[in-house]
Amino acid sequence: MPDAQAVATAVADLVCQAQQAALRKPLGLATGRTMEPVYAALRLQLGRLSPEKQQAIRDGWLSFNLDEYVGLAADDPRSFAAFMADQLQRPLGLRADQVRLPDGLAADPQAEAHRYATALAAAGGLGLQLLGLGGNGHVGFNEPPCGAQSPCRCLELSPATRTQNAGAFGGDAGAVPARAITLGLVEILAAERILLVVTGAAKAGILRRVLEEPPHDNLPASWLQGHPAVTVIADAAALAG
Ligand code: GLP
């Protein structure tokens, strides 16, 4: 793909198609800068469908996000819940319970991770899963080292990830929550189809490693190589590594 806009359009096309399938499992969604143009393209494409099709998609929508920071309320503008409310839930006219995320304020985050995984399993597991790529090779918040059998859990974020995500926290890595709840590779690899979305020159080095190195714990995204239906959708800058 030539650029991030082309990537966004292609990913939005696939999500749009998936959300029109009669029998479909929940959609797996990601946050992050990579997803902002994707969700903008999705809003645009869904808005071009007939009112009947839009209503059918609204009625049937159920998505599970990958992760959430521990300690942030859903209405905290820095939370992933707030990101999803801004990007998709409110613009598409969805109810809050149709766009699910782990509860960052749960008193027992480990128990919340278990509850979230149980709710996902009860809903049938994931159909189409969107993934971004962390600068250290994480997907969701599965920080290295991380095996393919890692379940949904609460974990410590690495200094690299807190630095990568400091932008939403006034540029202060120390203000980024120290822990998060994330779906594990177990739930991600059980999705029917995975789209790994990667844009920008800053991701070129890590994307090359993910594509070329044999799977190993220090590069969590490398475990995606074992999935039968994974597609990497990247722009030229990310593929130039
Ligand atoms: C974040 C999120 C991931 C996201 C990745 C890339 O920390 N937990 O789900 O895909 O890192 O983020 P970005 O798209 O902002 O580069």
Short mmCIF file of C-alpha atoms and ligand atoms in Angstrom, two decimals:
data_model
loop_
_atom_site.label_atom_id
_atom_site.label_comp_id
_atom_site.label_asym_id
_atom_site.label_seq_id
_atom_site.Cartn_x
_atom_site.Cartn_y
_atom_site.Cartn_z
CA MET A 1 0.00 0.00 0.00
CA PRO A 2 1.39 3.43 -0.86
CA ASP A 3 0.49 5.22 2.35
CA ALA A 4 -1.41 5.15 5.64
CA GLN A 5 -4.58 6.41 3.95
CA ALA A 6 -4.62 3.49 1.51
CA VAL A 7 -4.04 1.11 4.43
CA ALA A 8 -6.91 2.68 6.36
CA THR A 9 -9.28 2.36 3.40
CA ALA A 10 -8.33 -1.29 2.83
CA VAL A 11 -8.78 -2.22 6.50
CA ALA A 12 -12.07 -0.34 6.73
CA ASP A 13 -13.30 -2.23 3.63
CA LEU A 14 -12.60 -5.55 5.29
CA VAL A 15 -14.26 -4.52 8.56
CA CYS A 16 -17.26 -3.19 6.65
CA GLN A 17 -17.62 -6.51 4.82
CA ALA A 18 -17.17 -8.53 8.00
CA GLN A 19 -19.83 -6.50 9.81
CA GLN A 20 -22.33 -7.26 7.05
CA ALA A 21 -21.94 -11.05 7.27
CA ALA A 22 -25.10 -12.68 8.57
CA LEU A 23 -23.35 -15.01 10.98
CA ARG A 24 -20.41 -13.32 12.57
CA LYS A 25 -18.41 -13.46 15.74
CA PRO A 26 -17.49 -10.35 17.74
CA LEU A 27 -15.07 -7.91 16.15
CA GLY A 28 -11.69 -7.49 17.87
CA LEU A 29 -10.56 -3.87 18.02
CA ALA A 30 -7.33 -2.05 18.82
CA THR A 31 -6.44 1.47 19.87
CA GLY A 32 -3.41 3.61 19.03
CA ARG A 33 -2.42 6.15 16.41
CA THR A 34 -2.38 3.52 13.65
CA MET A 35 -6.11 2.96 14.15
CA GLU A 36 -7.21 6.60 13.98
CA PRO A 37 -7.25 6.81 10.14
CA VAL A 38 -8.69 3.27 10.03
CA TYR A 39 -11.66 4.28 12.19
CA ALA A 40 -12.09 7.53 10.23
CA ALA A 41 -12.28 5.48 7.00
CA LEU A 42 -14.68 3.04 8.65
CA ARG A 43 -17.01 5.85 9.77
CA LEU A 44 -16.98 7.17 6.20
CA GLN A 45 -17.63 3.80 4.58
CA LEU A 46 -20.39 2.80 6.96
CA GLY A 47 -22.00 6.20 6.39
CA ARG A 48 -22.22 5.48 2.67
CA LEU A 49 -24.28 2.31 3.15
CA SER A 50 -28.05 2.38 2.87
CA PRO A 51 -29.93 3.33 6.06
CA GLU A 52 -31.19 -0.27 6.31
CA LYS A 53 -27.67 -1.72 6.14
CA GLN A 54 -26.39 0.83 8.64
CA GLN A 55 -29.19 -0.09 11.02
CA ALA A 56 -28.47 -3.81 10.65
CA ILE A 57 -24.80 -3.21 11.45
CA ARG A 58 -25.72 -1.07 14.48
CA ASP A 59 -28.17 -3.67 15.74
CA GLY A 60 -25.69 -6.54 15.42
CA TRP A 61 -22.53 -4.75 16.60
CA LEU A 62 -20.48 -6.39 19.33
CA SER A 63 -16.78 -5.64 19.65
CA PHE A 64 -14.14 -6.47 22.24
CA ASN A 65 -11.08 -4.27 22.52
CA LEU A 66 -7.69 -5.71 23.21
CA ASP A 67 -6.70 -3.77 26.27
CA GLU A 68 -7.12 -1.00 28.83
CA TYR A 69 -4.90 0.80 31.31
CA VAL A 70 -5.33 -0.12 34.97
CA GLY A 71 -6.39 2.87 37.05
CA LEU A 72 -8.18 4.91 34.38
CA ALA A 73 -11.94 5.35 34.40
CA ALA A 74 -13.85 4.85 31.16
CA ASP A 75 -14.59 8.59 31.05
CA ASP A 76 -10.95 9.56 31.58
CA PRO A 77 -9.98 11.06 28.18
CA ARG A 78 -6.68 9.12 28.27
CA SER A 79 -8.39 5.74 28.63
CA PHE A 80 -8.85 3.39 25.69
CA ALA A 81 -12.56 3.34 26.56
CA ALA A 82 -12.72 7.09 25.89
CA PHE A 83 -10.77 6.62 22.65
CA MET A 84 -13.30 4.04 21.45
CA ALA A 85 -16.27 6.16 22.54
CA ASP A 86 -14.89 9.07 20.47
CA GLN A 87 -13.78 7.03 17.47
CA LEU A 88 -16.63 4.58 17.00
CA GLN A 89 -19.24 4.21 19.70
CA ARG A 90 -20.75 7.71 19.65
CA PRO A 91 -20.22 8.46 15.92
CA LEU A 92 -21.81 5.15 14.90
CA GLY A 93 -24.65 5.46 17.41
CA LEU A 94 -23.74 2.28 19.30
CA ARG A 95 -24.65 1.54 22.90
CA ALA A 96 -21.71 1.48 25.33
CA ASP A 97 -22.28 -2.23 26.00
CA GLN A 98 -21.76 -3.01 22.30
CA VAL A 99 -18.15 -1.72 22.43
CA ARG A 100 -16.53 -3.63 25.24
CA LEU A 101 -13.22 -3.11 26.98
CA PRO A 102 -11.72 -4.33 30.23
CA ASP A 103 -12.69 -2.15 33.21
CA GLY A 104 -9.58 -0.17 34.16
CA LEU A 105 -11.06 0.71 37.54
CA ALA A 106 -11.89 -2.85 38.64
CA ALA A 107 -10.81 -3.39 42.25
CA ASP A 108 -9.09 -6.66 41.31
CA PRO A 109 -7.55 -6.27 37.81
CA GLN A 110 -6.56 -9.94 37.57
CA ALA A 111 -10.14 -10.98 38.32
CA GLU A 112 -11.34 -8.41 35.77
CA ALA A 113 -9.06 -9.96 33.14
CA HIS A 114 -10.63 -13.33 33.88
CA ARG A 115 -14.15 -11.88 33.73
CA TYR A 116 -13.36 -10.18 30.40
CA ALA A 117 -11.97 -13.37 28.85
CA THR A 118 -15.02 -15.29 30.08
CA ALA A 119 -17.37 -12.70 28.56
CA LEU A 120 -15.51 -12.93 25.24
CA ALA A 121 -15.69 -16.73 25.26
CA ALA A 122 -19.42 -16.59 26.11
CA ALA A 123 -19.92 -14.31 23.08
CA GLY A 124 -18.26 -16.93 20.85
CA GLY A 125 -14.66 -15.65 20.70
CA LEU A 126 -13.28 -13.28 18.09
CA GLY A 127 -14.11 -13.18 14.39
CA LEU A 128 -12.02 -10.50 12.70
CA GLN A 129 -9.24 -9.08 14.91
CA LEU A 130 -7.48 -5.78 14.16
CA LEU A 131 -3.98 -5.46 15.57
CA GLY A 132 -1.46 -2.65 15.68
CA LEU A 133 2.20 -3.31 16.33
CA GLY A 134 4.07 -1.95 19.33
CA GLY A 135 7.58 -0.60 18.83
CA ASN A 136 8.90 -3.49 20.94
CA GLY A 137 6.91 -6.11 19.03
CA HIS A 138 3.91 -6.24 21.36
CA VAL A 139 0.36 -6.84 20.17
CA GLY A 140 -2.40 -5.65 22.46
CA PHE A 141 -0.28 -5.12 25.54
CA ASN A 142 1.45 -8.50 25.36
CA GLU A 143 4.87 -7.28 26.34
CA PRO A 144 8.01 -9.29 25.66
CA PRO A 145 8.79 -11.89 26.86
CA CYS A 146 5.44 -13.49 26.07
CA GLY A 147 4.61 -17.01 24.96
CA ALA A 148 1.88 -18.06 22.57
CA GLN A 149 -0.03 -19.58 25.51
CA SER A 150 -0.37 -16.30 27.43
CA PRO A 151 -3.99 -15.74 28.48
CA CYS A 152 -5.92 -12.52 29.13
CA ARG A 153 -4.28 -10.97 32.18
CA CYS A 154 -3.12 -7.90 34.07
CA LEU A 155 0.57 -7.12 33.54
CA GLU A 156 3.29 -4.51 34.02
CA LEU A 157 3.97 -2.27 31.03
CA SER A 158 7.57 -2.01 29.88
CA PRO A 159 9.44 1.31 30.06
CA ALA A 160 9.58 1.25 26.22
CA THR A 161 5.80 1.02 25.94
CA ARG A 162 5.20 3.72 28.55
CA THR A 163 7.54 5.98 26.56
CA GLN A 164 5.84 5.05 23.26
CA ASN A 165 2.42 5.93 24.67
CA ALA A 166 3.45 9.04 26.64
CA GLY A 167 1.92 11.36 24.03
CA ALA A 168 -1.55 10.97 25.52
CA PHE A 169 -0.11 11.74 28.96
CA GLY A 170 1.47 15.10 28.28
CA GLY A 171 4.68 13.47 27.04
CA ASP A 172 5.46 12.12 30.53
CA ALA A 173 6.21 8.37 30.46
CA GLY A 174 5.97 8.34 34.26
CA ALA A 175 2.34 9.44 34.00
CA VAL A 176 1.43 6.44 31.81
CA PRO A 177 -0.20 3.79 34.01
CA ALA A 178 2.25 1.11 35.10
CA ARG A 179 -0.17 -1.75 34.46
CA ALA A 180 -2.76 -2.78 31.90
CA ILE A 181 -5.24 -5.56 31.23
CA THR A 182 -4.79 -7.21 27.84
CA LEU A 183 -6.23 -10.07 25.89
CA GLY A 184 -3.49 -12.70 25.66
CA LEU A 185 -2.06 -14.39 22.62
CA VAL A 186 -4.39 -17.29 23.39
CA GLU A 187 -7.50 -15.20 22.67
CA ILE A 188 -5.87 -13.31 19.79
CA LEU A 189 -4.61 -16.44 18.04
CA ALA A 190 -8.06 -18.01 18.41
CA ALA A 191 -9.58 -15.26 16.21
CA GLU A 192 -10.92 -16.45 12.85
CA ARG A 193 -8.97 -13.83 10.93
CA ILE A 194 -6.27 -11.35 11.97
CA LEU A 195 -5.28 -8.07 10.28
CA LEU A 196 -1.92 -6.74 11.47
CA VAL A 197 -1.94 -3.06 10.54
CA VAL A 198 1.43 -1.31 10.37
CA THR A 199 2.22 2.17 9.07
CA GLY A 200 5.14 4.58 9.15
CA ALA A 201 8.90 4.35 8.89
CA ALA A 202 9.28 4.08 12.67
CA LYS A 203 7.76 0.57 12.52
CA ALA A 204 9.92 -0.67 9.61
CA GLY A 205 12.61 -2.30 11.73
CA ILE A 206 10.26 -4.12 14.07
CA LEU A 207 7.96 -5.22 11.23
CA ARG A 208 10.88 -6.73 9.37
CA ARG A 209 11.85 -8.70 12.47
CA VAL A 210 8.25 -9.89 12.97
CA LEU A 211 8.12 -11.14 9.39
CA GLU A 212 11.57 -12.71 9.24
CA GLU A 213 12.49 -14.10 12.65
CA PRO A 214 11.24 -17.50 13.74
CA PRO A 215 8.58 -17.07 16.46
CA HIS A 216 10.01 -16.42 19.93
CA ASP A 217 8.93 -14.99 23.27
CA ASN A 218 10.94 -11.78 22.97
CA LEU A 219 8.97 -10.77 19.89
CA PRO A 220 5.31 -11.43 20.79
CA ALA A 221 3.92 -10.48 17.36
CA SER A 222 6.10 -13.20 15.79
CA TRP A 223 3.63 -15.79 17.20
CA LEU A 224 1.14 -14.53 14.61
CA GLN A 225 3.12 -16.48 12.01
CA GLY A 226 1.43 -19.62 13.33
CA HIS A 227 -2.08 -18.30 12.65
CA PRO A 228 -3.80 -19.76 9.56
CA ALA A 229 -5.48 -16.52 8.44
CA VAL A 230 -3.32 -13.53 9.22
CA THR A 231 -2.89 -10.64 6.78
CA VAL A 232 -0.29 -7.91 7.19
CA ILE A 233 -1.58 -4.61 5.81
CA ALA A 234 1.28 -2.14 5.76
CA ASP A 235 2.30 1.01 3.95
CA ALA A 236 5.45 1.45 1.89
CA ALA A 237 7.27 3.24 4.72
CA ALA A 238 6.69 0.37 7.16
CA LEU A 239 7.77 -2.18 4.55
CA ALA A 240 11.00 -0.34 3.76
CA GLY A 241 12.93 -1.86 6.69
C1 GLP B 1 -0.33 0.30 22.04
C2 GLP B 1 -1.58 -0.61 22.13
C3 GLP B 1 -1.62 -1.51 20.97
C4 GLP B 1 -1.27 -0.69 19.75
C5 GLP B 1 0.21 -0.43 19.75
C6 GLP B 1 0.68 0.51 18.63
O1 GLP B 1 0.40 0.34 23.19
N1 GLP B 1 -1.72 -1.35 23.34
O2 GLP B 1 -2.87 -2.12 20.87
O3 GLP B 1 -1.59 -1.40 18.59
O4 GLP B 1 0.62 -0.02 21.01
O5 GLP B 1 0.32 1.82 18.88
P1 GLP B 1 0.39 2.94 17.77
O6 GLP B 1 -0.60 2.58 16.74
O7 GLP B 1 0.01 4.21 18.50
O8 GLP B 1 1.78 2.96 17.25
#
